[in-house]
Tab-separated table of C-alpha atoms in Angstrom:
chain	number	residue	atom	x	y	z
A	672	MET	CA	43.143	-82.803	199.142
A	673	ASN	CA	42.121	-78.550	198.938
A	674	ALA	CA	40.414	-79.780	195.787
A	675	MET	CA	38.348	-82.184	198.747
A	676	THR	CA	37.819	-80.084	201.238
A	677	GLN	CA	36.536	-77.065	198.853
A	678	THR	CA	34.099	-79.851	197.113
A	679	ALA	CA	33.012	-80.512	200.959
A	680	ALA	CA	32.914	-77.006	202.063
A	681	THR	CA	30.543	-76.610	198.636
A	682	SER	CA	28.837	-79.540	199.229
A	683	THR	CA	25.420	-77.486	199.905
A	684	SER	CA	25.285	-75.727	196.237
A	685	ALA	CA	26.743	-78.059	193.831
A	686	ILE	CA	23.540	-80.278	194.599
A	687	LEU	CA	21.872	-77.190	193.864
A	688	SER	CA	23.866	-77.134	190.791
A	689	ILE	CA	22.856	-80.397	190.007
A	690	VAL	CA	19.273	-80.688	190.800
A	691	PHE	CA	19.044	-76.841	188.727
A	692	VAL	CA	20.853	-78.240	185.985
A	693	ALA	CA	18.478	-81.837	185.563
A	694	LEU	CA	15.076	-79.925	185.911
A	695	MET	CA	16.210	-77.390	183.548
A	696	GLY	CA	15.986	-80.365	181.572
A	697	ALA	CA	13.189	-82.284	182.471
A	698	THR	CA	11.089	-78.937	182.207
A	699	LEU	CA	12.593	-78.419	178.449
A	700	LEU	CA	12.452	-82.335	177.730
A	701	PHE	CA	8.191	-81.514	178.969
A	702	VAL	CA	8.330	-78.508	176.730
A	703	ALA	CA	9.738	-80.005	173.956
A	704	GLY	CA	8.275	-83.964	173.751
A	705	HIS	CA	4.908	-83.825	175.637
A	706	ALA	CA	2.831	-80.101	175.941
A	707	GLN	CA	-0.883	-80.211	174.544
A	708	SER	CA	-0.284	-76.698	174.013
A	709	ALA	CA	-1.449	-76.346	170.121
A	710	THR	CA	1.092	-74.492	169.311
A	711	LEU	CA	3.846	-76.415	171.180
A	712	HIS	CA	1.977	-80.110	169.784
A	713	ASP	CA	1.844	-78.184	165.470
A	714	ALA	CA	5.420	-77.124	165.968
A	715	ALA	CA	6.885	-80.513	167.227
A	716	HIS	CA	5.500	-82.478	165.685
A	717	ASP	CA	7.175	-84.686	163.744
A	718	MET	CA	10.258	-83.943	165.892
A	719	ARG	CA	8.006	-85.798	168.560
A	720	HIS	CA	6.925	-88.477	165.904
A	721	GLY	CA	10.879	-88.907	165.127
A	722	THR	CA	11.531	-89.286	168.320
A	723	GLY	CA	8.915	-92.558	169.646
A	724	PHE	CA	7.794	-89.230	171.786
A	725	PRO	CA	3.281	-90.336	172.291
A	726	CYS	CA	2.445	-87.583	170.584
A	727	HIS	CA	-1.678	-87.492	169.760
K	30	MET	CA	30.481	-75.882	188.690
K	31	ILE	CA	27.459	-74.782	186.707
K	32	GLN	CA	28.627	-73.228	183.711
K	33	ARG	CA	30.847	-76.464	183.173
K	34	MET	CA	27.843	-78.285	183.064
K	35	LEU	CA	25.681	-75.865	181.086
K	36	ALA	CA	28.575	-75.498	178.225
K	37	SER	CA	28.956	-79.048	177.788
K	38	ALA	CA	25.236	-79.881	177.575
K	39	LEU	CA	24.067	-76.793	174.933
K	40	ILE	CA	26.810	-77.480	172.891
K	41	ALA	CA	26.786	-81.632	172.918
K	42	GLY	CA	23.198	-81.642	172.779
K	43	PHE	CA	22.853	-78.697	170.341
K	44	ALA	CA	25.398	-81.169	167.958
K	45	ALA	CA	23.457	-83.928	168.258
K	46	GLY	CA	20.606	-82.203	167.617
K	47	LEU	CA	22.107	-81.197	164.742
K	48	LEU	CA	23.301	-84.970	163.215
K	49	ALA	CA	20.336	-86.302	164.791
K	50	ALA	CA	17.569	-83.367	162.947
K	51	VAL	CA	20.193	-84.606	158.977
K	52	LEU	CA	19.239	-88.248	159.918
K	53	HIS	CA	14.922	-87.358	161.110
K	54	PHE	CA	15.880	-85.774	156.981
K	55	ALA	CA	17.704	-88.694	155.687
K	56	PHE	CA	15.543	-91.981	156.782
K	57	ILE	CA	12.441	-90.523	159.406
K	58	GLN	CA	10.387	-87.455	157.138
K	59	GLU	CA	9.695	-89.292	153.711
K	60	LEU	CA	7.472	-91.864	156.168
K	61	ILE	CA	6.398	-89.293	158.088
K	62	PHE	CA	4.371	-87.513	154.444
K	63	LEU	CA	4.185	-91.135	153.661
K	64	GLY	CA	1.977	-91.905	156.977
K	65	GLU	CA	0.091	-88.866	156.687
K	66	LYS	CA	-1.307	-89.379	152.870
K	67	TYR	CA	-2.596	-92.550	154.414
K	68	GLU	CA	-3.597	-90.758	157.552
K	69	THR	CA	-5.542	-88.142	155.898
K	70	GLY	CA	-7.137	-91.270	152.618
K	71	ALA	CA	-4.360	-89.340	150.037
K	72	LEU	CA	-3.039	-92.934	150.003
K	73	VAL	CA	-5.431	-96.559	150.995
K	74	HIS	CA	-4.027	-98.438	151.516
K	75	PHE	CA	-5.699	-101.734	149.532
K	76	ALA	CA	-5.193	-105.221	151.369
K	77	GLY	CA	-6.626	-103.623	154.497
K	78	ALA	CA	-9.296	-101.802	152.820
K	79	GLY	CA	-11.814	-104.573	152.181
K	80	GLU	CA	-12.368	-104.744	156.033
K	81	LEU	CA	-11.821	-100.083	156.665
K	82	ALA	CA	-13.591	-98.568	153.993
K	83	PRO	CA	-15.552	-100.275	150.851
K	84	ALA	CA	-13.745	-102.166	149.082
K	85	ASP	CA	-11.995	-100.725	146.436
K	86	ASP	CA	-9.156	-101.878	143.832
K	87	HIS	CA	-7.489	-98.487	143.459
K	88	ALA	CA	-7.300	-95.680	145.818
K	89	HIS	CA	-8.030	-92.853	143.705
K	90	ALA	CA	-11.153	-95.177	141.921
K	91	GLU	CA	-14.113	-92.821	143.916
K	92	GLY	CA	-14.812	-89.244	143.084
K	93	THR	CA	-16.024	-88.606	146.275
K	94	GLY	CA	-12.970	-90.330	148.438
K	95	ALA	CA	-10.974	-87.562	146.535
K	96	HIS	CA	-12.808	-85.269	147.550
K	97	SER	CA	-12.398	-85.549	151.123
K	98	HIS	CA	-8.902	-86.480	150.812
K	99	GLU	CA	-8.002	-82.781	149.858
K	100	SER	CA	-9.504	-80.690	152.675
K	101	THR	CA	-8.300	-83.331	154.955
K	102	LEU	CA	-5.184	-82.657	153.154
K	103	ALA	CA	-5.227	-78.174	153.683
K	104	GLU	CA	-5.694	-79.526	157.295
K	105	THR	CA	-2.854	-81.190	157.894
K	106	GLU	CA	-0.377	-78.968	155.914
K	107	VAL	CA	-1.845	-75.962	158.104
K	108	ASP	CA	-1.155	-78.179	161.389
K	109	GLY	CA	2.410	-78.937	160.532
K	110	GLY	CA	2.887	-75.404	158.870
K	111	ASN	CA	1.868	-72.713	156.530
K	112	ASN	CA	4.899	-74.430	154.293
K	113	ASP	CA	7.505	-77.191	154.333
K	114	VAL	CA	10.340	-75.137	155.200
K	115	ILE	CA	8.995	-73.527	158.531
K	116	ARG	CA	8.402	-77.515	159.463
K	117	MET	CA	11.333	-78.354	158.451
K	118	ALA	CA	12.612	-75.730	160.131
K	119	LEU	CA	10.193	-76.500	163.502
K	120	THR	CA	11.280	-79.986	163.211
K	121	VAL	CA	15.634	-78.837	163.732
K	122	LEU	CA	14.932	-75.804	166.279
K	123	PHE	CA	12.685	-78.494	167.746
K	124	THR	CA	15.165	-81.275	167.765
K	125	GLY	CA	18.004	-79.113	169.072
K	126	LEU	CA	15.628	-78.414	171.910
K	127	LEU	CA	15.589	-82.040	172.776
K	128	TYR	CA	19.045	-82.966	172.244
K	129	VAL	CA	19.811	-80.056	174.840
K	130	ALA	CA	17.153	-80.945	177.204
K	131	TYR	CA	18.413	-84.910	176.853
K	132	GLY	CA	21.978	-83.139	177.530
K	133	LEU	CA	20.702	-81.614	180.595
K	134	ILE	CA	19.789	-84.504	182.322
K	135	LEU	CA	23.021	-86.563	181.081
K	136	VAL	CA	25.290	-83.790	182.055
K	137	ALA	CA	23.692	-83.638	186.116
K	138	GLY	CA	23.907	-87.278	185.812
K	139	PHE	CA	28.055	-86.410	184.849
K	140	SER	CA	28.576	-84.227	187.612
K	141	MET	CA	26.812	-86.874	190.067
K	142	ALA	CA	28.903	-89.553	189.460
K	143	GLU	CA	31.298	-87.884	189.451
K	144	ARG	CA	30.391	-86.309	193.361
K	145	PHE	CA	31.289	-90.240	193.919
K	146	GLY	CA	33.976	-90.817	192.405
K	147	GLN	CA	33.097	-91.501	188.940
K	148	VAL	CA	35.469	-90.239	186.424
K	149	ILE	CA	33.156	-89.702	183.115
K	150	GLY	CA	35.817	-89.521	179.390
K	151	PRO	CA	34.552	-90.173	176.153
K	152	ARG	CA	33.987	-93.492	176.969
K	153	GLU	CA	32.242	-93.554	179.704
K	154	GLY	CA	29.969	-90.729	178.175
K	155	VAL	CA	29.089	-93.029	174.771
K	156	LEU	CA	28.268	-96.132	177.574
K	157	TRP	CA	25.813	-93.500	179.756
K	158	GLY	CA	25.085	-92.236	175.520
K	159	VAL	CA	23.221	-95.917	174.946
K	160	ALA	CA	22.128	-95.945	178.588
K	161	GLY	CA	19.892	-93.011	177.344
K	162	PHE	CA	18.874	-94.006	173.988
K	163	ALA	CA	16.922	-96.867	176.126
K	164	ALA	CA	15.931	-95.243	179.416
K	165	LEU	CA	14.770	-92.817	176.921
K	166	GLN	CA	13.544	-94.401	173.053
K	167	MET	CA	14.263	-97.702	173.177
K	168	ALA	CA	12.261	-98.664	176.728
K	169	PRO	CA	9.125	-96.375	176.199
K	170	ALA	CA	9.112	-97.974	172.632
K	171	MET	CA	8.625	-101.379	173.405
K	172	GLY	CA	5.164	-100.560	175.108
K	173	LEU	CA	4.202	-97.376	172.549
K	174	ALA	CA	6.436	-97.846	169.541
K	175	PRO	CA	6.565	-95.242	167.744
K	176	GLU	CA	3.929	-93.761	165.887
K	177	LEU	CA	3.777	-92.640	161.974
K	178	PRO	CA	1.093	-90.367	161.590
K	179	GLY	CA	-2.260	-91.559	161.526
K	180	THR	CA	-1.594	-94.268	164.645
K	181	VAL	CA	-5.063	-94.483	166.622
K	182	ALA	CA	-3.198	-94.938	170.202
K	183	ALA	CA	-4.742	-95.169	173.753
K	184	ASP	CA	-5.447	-91.836	175.799
K	185	ILE	CA	-2.307	-89.482	175.817
K	186	ALA	CA	-2.024	-88.538	179.127
K	187	LEU	CA	-2.176	-92.574	179.824
K	188	ARG	CA	0.653	-92.905	177.601
K	189	GLN	CA	2.920	-89.801	178.604
K	190	VAL	CA	2.078	-91.631	182.386
K	191	TRP	CA	3.540	-95.457	181.318
K	192	TRP	CA	5.956	-93.219	179.063
K	193	LEU	CA	7.223	-91.316	181.978
K	194	GLY	CA	7.026	-94.167	184.869
K	195	THR	CA	9.167	-96.573	182.157
K	196	VAL	CA	11.465	-93.644	181.812
K	197	LEU	CA	12.200	-93.238	185.291
K	198	ALA	CA	12.289	-97.202	185.638
K	199	THR	CA	15.124	-97.052	183.134
K	200	GLY	CA	17.096	-94.795	183.774
K	201	GLY	CA	17.038	-96.385	188.035
K	202	GLY	CA	17.556	-99.790	186.522
K	203	LEU	CA	20.660	-99.394	183.982
K	204	ALA	CA	22.295	-96.705	186.992
K	205	LEU	CA	21.507	-99.570	189.988
K	206	ILE	CA	23.029	-102.398	187.606
K	207	GLY	CA	26.446	-99.693	185.850
K	208	TYR	CA	27.275	-98.358	189.961
K	209	GLY	CA	25.881	-100.555	192.835
K	210	ARG	CA	27.944	-102.586	194.173
K	211	GLY	CA	27.035	-106.198	194.725
K	212	VAL	CA	24.070	-108.613	193.954
K	213	MET	CA	21.475	-106.310	195.174
K	214	PHE	CA	21.301	-103.409	193.361
K	215	ILE	CA	21.602	-106.193	189.940
K	216	ALA	CA	18.424	-107.576	191.473
K	217	LEU	CA	17.153	-104.558	191.857
K	218	GLY	CA	17.655	-102.321	188.756
K	219	CYS	CA	16.630	-105.795	186.597
K	220	ALA	CA	13.321	-105.145	188.433
K	221	LEU	CA	12.863	-102.094	188.189
K	222	ILE	CA	13.239	-102.184	184.634
K	223	ALA	CA	11.096	-104.917	183.926
K	224	ALA	CA	8.354	-103.022	186.055
K	225	PRO	CA	7.277	-101.058	183.634
K	226	HIS	CA	7.093	-104.301	180.736
K	227	VAL	CA	5.407	-106.328	183.695
K	228	ILE	CA	2.376	-103.600	183.894
K	229	GLY	CA	2.033	-102.992	181.017
K	230	ALA	CA	1.566	-99.769	178.013
K	231	PRO	CA	-1.679	-98.531	177.464
K	232	HIS	CA	-3.410	-100.055	174.062
K	233	LEU	CA	-7.062	-100.150	172.487
K	234	GLU	CA	-8.290	-103.114	172.433
K	235	THR	CA	-9.061	-103.308	168.553
K	236	PHE	CA	-6.207	-102.178	166.245
K	237	SER	CA	-7.465	-99.617	163.339
K	238	GLY	CA	-4.032	-98.363	161.797
K	239	VAL	CA	-4.515	-97.293	158.008
K	240	ALA	CA	-1.253	-97.118	156.644
K	241	PRO	CA	0.593	-100.287	155.895
K	242	PRO	CA	2.395	-102.631	158.987
K	243	GLU	CA	5.884	-102.398	156.331
K	244	VAL	CA	5.672	-98.386	156.353
K	245	SER	CA	5.005	-98.642	160.494
K	246	ALA	CA	7.743	-101.111	160.945
K	247	GLU	CA	10.464	-99.969	158.998
K	248	PHE	CA	9.090	-96.091	160.595
K	249	ALA	CA	9.510	-97.245	164.767
K	250	ALA	CA	13.137	-99.274	162.934
K	251	ARG	CA	14.374	-96.175	162.083
K	252	VAL	CA	12.996	-93.130	164.934
K	253	LEU	CA	15.572	-96.498	168.141
K	254	GLY	CA	18.338	-95.988	164.722
K	255	VAL	CA	18.527	-92.253	164.651
K	256	GLY	CA	17.960	-92.558	168.366
K	257	LEU	CA	20.523	-94.570	168.883
K	258	ALA	CA	23.378	-92.307	166.606
K	259	ALA	CA	21.642	-89.467	168.071
K	260	TRP	CA	22.262	-90.324	171.845
K	261	VAL	CA	25.924	-92.201	171.073
K	262	ALA	CA	27.306	-88.713	169.777
K	263	LEU	CA	25.749	-86.212	172.328
K	264	GLY	CA	26.678	-89.433	174.975
K	265	TRP	CA	30.441	-89.164	173.712
K	266	GLY	CA	30.712	-84.863	172.362
K	267	ALA	CA	29.048	-83.959	176.883
K	268	ALA	CA	31.639	-86.552	177.969
K	269	LYS	CA	34.720	-85.089	175.918
K	270	LEU	CA	33.840	-81.313	177.292
K	271	TRP	CA	32.350	-81.443	180.405
K	272	ASN	CA	36.267	-84.066	180.509
K	273	ASN	CA	37.923	-81.263	178.431
K	274	THR	CA	36.853	-78.667	181.124
K	275	ALA	CA	37.103	-79.474	184.417
K	276	THR	CA	39.118	-78.456	187.036
């Protein structure tokens, strides 16, 4: 019960944490998999091909 | 809570990334090198050479061919890193980063599910991992097959948009099927998963691949196999850590 009350009280911050972590993952995914800057593209080249990202 | 999410995602993501990198070198890298040899003209797929290049029974017959292949090979090497060691290290690094990214998204999903009263143990983690693989690799691959280097494909921006739409639709659809209550949710989930394939991925009008289809096919199958293995490890590991650190 106590835990549930606590969860309710921190609901907003918990949702914010989830959104923050998901956005962090999405940003990192974009940088590693999609960003087309030449340096990033070259460095991540084999990984992008090897994981099925549209590479170039 | 954010610490719990970050710890699970970073540790499991990095470990799964290392596994993916090992499998990449065991199954995929050699085909990338082989693909690049066809891309640069160092090798010629003789059966298709009649259409794409002057008819030539043997790849190394012409002096001019040898000349151009040397310069393009040099370019490729600069392209991928100064030497193979740097190139391989970058592949390990970026595979690690990619799986950490997958892990962060996965754990955000765990956390969301937990808020709806779902318990995520290692068994559920494996299912989430398979679902993640389906959403981020399998479904996009059905429209945009993993590309062997040298594959000529449609505009990169269009492909990335289709890729992203497919990932979101498949992930959302699977979540609705897995956790939705009632037939409507399942029907909506199926519709979401099907939608990107009904729309269709951007493709060129013609095919101009230079590598043998056998190499491309084997490459695509291996990419998906390695992805599945690493995703299952990621799902299991992230859920195990997530569960162990539950308060």
